[in-house]
Amino acid sequence: MKHVEQMDLFDLIDVEIEQPPEVLNGMYYEQATGLFVSFVCGRRHYEFPAKGCGLNREWQKRTKRFRAI
């Protein structure tokens, strides 16, 4: 019986895969302007003022604390 060796063709190529840059997605609190800002795929989509926005106070506090930019 003949010995068969399997070749790994990708072993010959030195490829480093770069991670895509991290982009903003979701709602954030922008400290400089005092606005809640929505980002989609890193682009500013929608914004509204933090004062008088009418959203849940707990959500506002969490967003200001953990998602401030």
mmCIF file of C-alpha atoms in Angstrom:
data_model
loop_
_atom_site.group_PDB
_atom_site.id
_atom_site.type_symbol
_atom_site.label_atom_id
_atom_site.label_comp_id
_atom_site.label_asym_id
_atom_site.label_seq_id
_atom_site.Cartn_x
_atom_site.Cartn_y
_atom_site.Cartn_z
ATOM 1 C CA MET A 1 0.000 0.000 0.000
ATOM 2 C CA LYS A 2 1.301 3.406 -0.954
ATOM 3 C CA HIS A 3 1.624 6.113 1.742
ATOM 4 C CA VAL A 4 -0.349 9.252 0.823
ATOM 5 C CA GLU A 5 0.502 12.559 2.474
ATOM 6 C CA GLN A 6 -2.139 15.263 2.527
ATOM 7 C CA MET A 7 -0.821 18.748 1.781
ATOM 8 C CA ASP A 8 -2.065 21.811 3.615
ATOM 9 C CA LEU A 9 -2.108 24.464 0.907
ATOM 10 C CA PHE A 10 -2.993 27.242 3.332
ATOM 11 C CA ASP A 11 0.055 26.461 5.456
ATOM 12 C CA LEU A 12 2.247 28.003 2.751
ATOM 13 C CA ILE A 13 0.469 31.362 2.855
ATOM 14 C CA ASP A 14 1.270 33.804 5.653
ATOM 15 C CA VAL A 15 -2.017 35.668 6.065
ATOM 16 C CA GLU A 16 -3.001 37.842 8.999
ATOM 17 C CA ILE A 17 -6.670 38.723 9.130
ATOM 18 C CA GLU A 18 -7.287 42.220 10.435
ATOM 19 C CA GLN A 19 -10.276 42.817 12.641
ATOM 20 C CA PRO A 20 -12.606 45.497 11.283
ATOM 21 C CA PRO A 21 -12.542 48.742 13.247
ATOM 22 C CA GLU A 22 -15.068 48.872 16.044
ATOM 23 C CA VAL A 23 -18.036 51.051 15.152
ATOM 24 C CA LEU A 24 -20.764 52.476 17.327
ATOM 25 C CA ASN A 25 -24.174 50.819 17.217
ATOM 26 C CA GLY A 26 -27.107 51.664 19.454
ATOM 27 C CA MET A 27 -28.026 54.526 21.765
ATOM 28 C CA TYR A 28 -25.357 56.583 23.512
ATOM 29 C CA TYR A 29 -25.291 59.678 25.684
ATOM 30 C CA GLU A 30 -23.118 62.415 24.226
ATOM 31 C CA GLN A 31 -21.687 64.355 27.162
ATOM 32 C CA ALA A 32 -20.485 67.344 25.141
ATOM 33 C CA THR A 33 -23.969 68.186 23.837
ATOM 34 C CA GLY A 34 -26.257 66.581 26.449
ATOM 35 C CA LEU A 35 -28.049 64.535 23.770
ATOM 36 C CA PHE A 36 -29.013 60.899 23.452
ATOM 37 C CA VAL A 37 -27.644 59.839 20.081
ATOM 38 C CA SER A 38 -28.467 56.786 17.988
ATOM 39 C CA PHE A 39 -25.689 55.273 15.866
ATOM 40 C CA VAL A 40 -26.181 52.710 13.101
ATOM 41 C CA CYS A 41 -23.041 51.123 11.625
ATOM 42 C CA GLY A 42 -20.959 53.961 13.036
ATOM 43 C CA ARG A 43 -23.040 56.746 11.508
ATOM 44 C CA ARG A 44 -25.104 59.211 13.511
ATOM 45 C CA HIS A 45 -28.732 58.372 12.841
ATOM 46 C CA TYR A 46 -31.008 60.152 15.317
ATOM 47 C CA GLU A 47 -30.609 62.431 18.335
ATOM 48 C CA PHE A 48 -32.839 63.949 21.001
ATOM 49 C CA PRO A 49 -32.190 66.075 24.114
ATOM 50 C CA ALA A 50 -31.766 64.356 27.472
ATOM 51 C CA LYS A 51 -33.956 66.903 29.241
ATOM 52 C CA GLY A 52 -37.641 66.387 28.602
ATOM 53 C CA CYS A 53 -37.211 63.318 26.409
ATOM 54 C CA GLY A 54 -39.905 61.370 28.275
ATOM 55 C CA LEU A 55 -38.028 58.066 28.373
ATOM 56 C CA ASN A 56 -37.736 55.854 31.437
ATOM 57 C CA ARG A 57 -35.523 57.541 34.084
ATOM 58 C CA GLU A 58 -33.722 54.290 34.923
ATOM 59 C CA TRP A 59 -32.835 53.788 31.256
ATOM 60 C CA GLN A 60 -31.544 57.365 31.070
ATOM 61 C CA LYS A 61 -29.361 56.888 34.161
ATOM 62 C CA ARG A 62 -27.921 53.591 32.891
ATOM 63 C CA THR A 63 -27.229 55.032 29.453
ATOM 64 C CA LYS A 64 -25.537 58.106 30.904
ATOM 65 C CA ARG A 65 -23.407 55.954 33.199
ATOM 66 C CA PHE A 66 -22.411 53.082 30.921
ATOM 67 C CA ARG A 67 -22.751 54.378 27.354
ATOM 68 C CA ALA A 68 -21.412 57.917 27.558
ATOM 69 C CA ILE A 69 -19.218 59.128 24.722
#
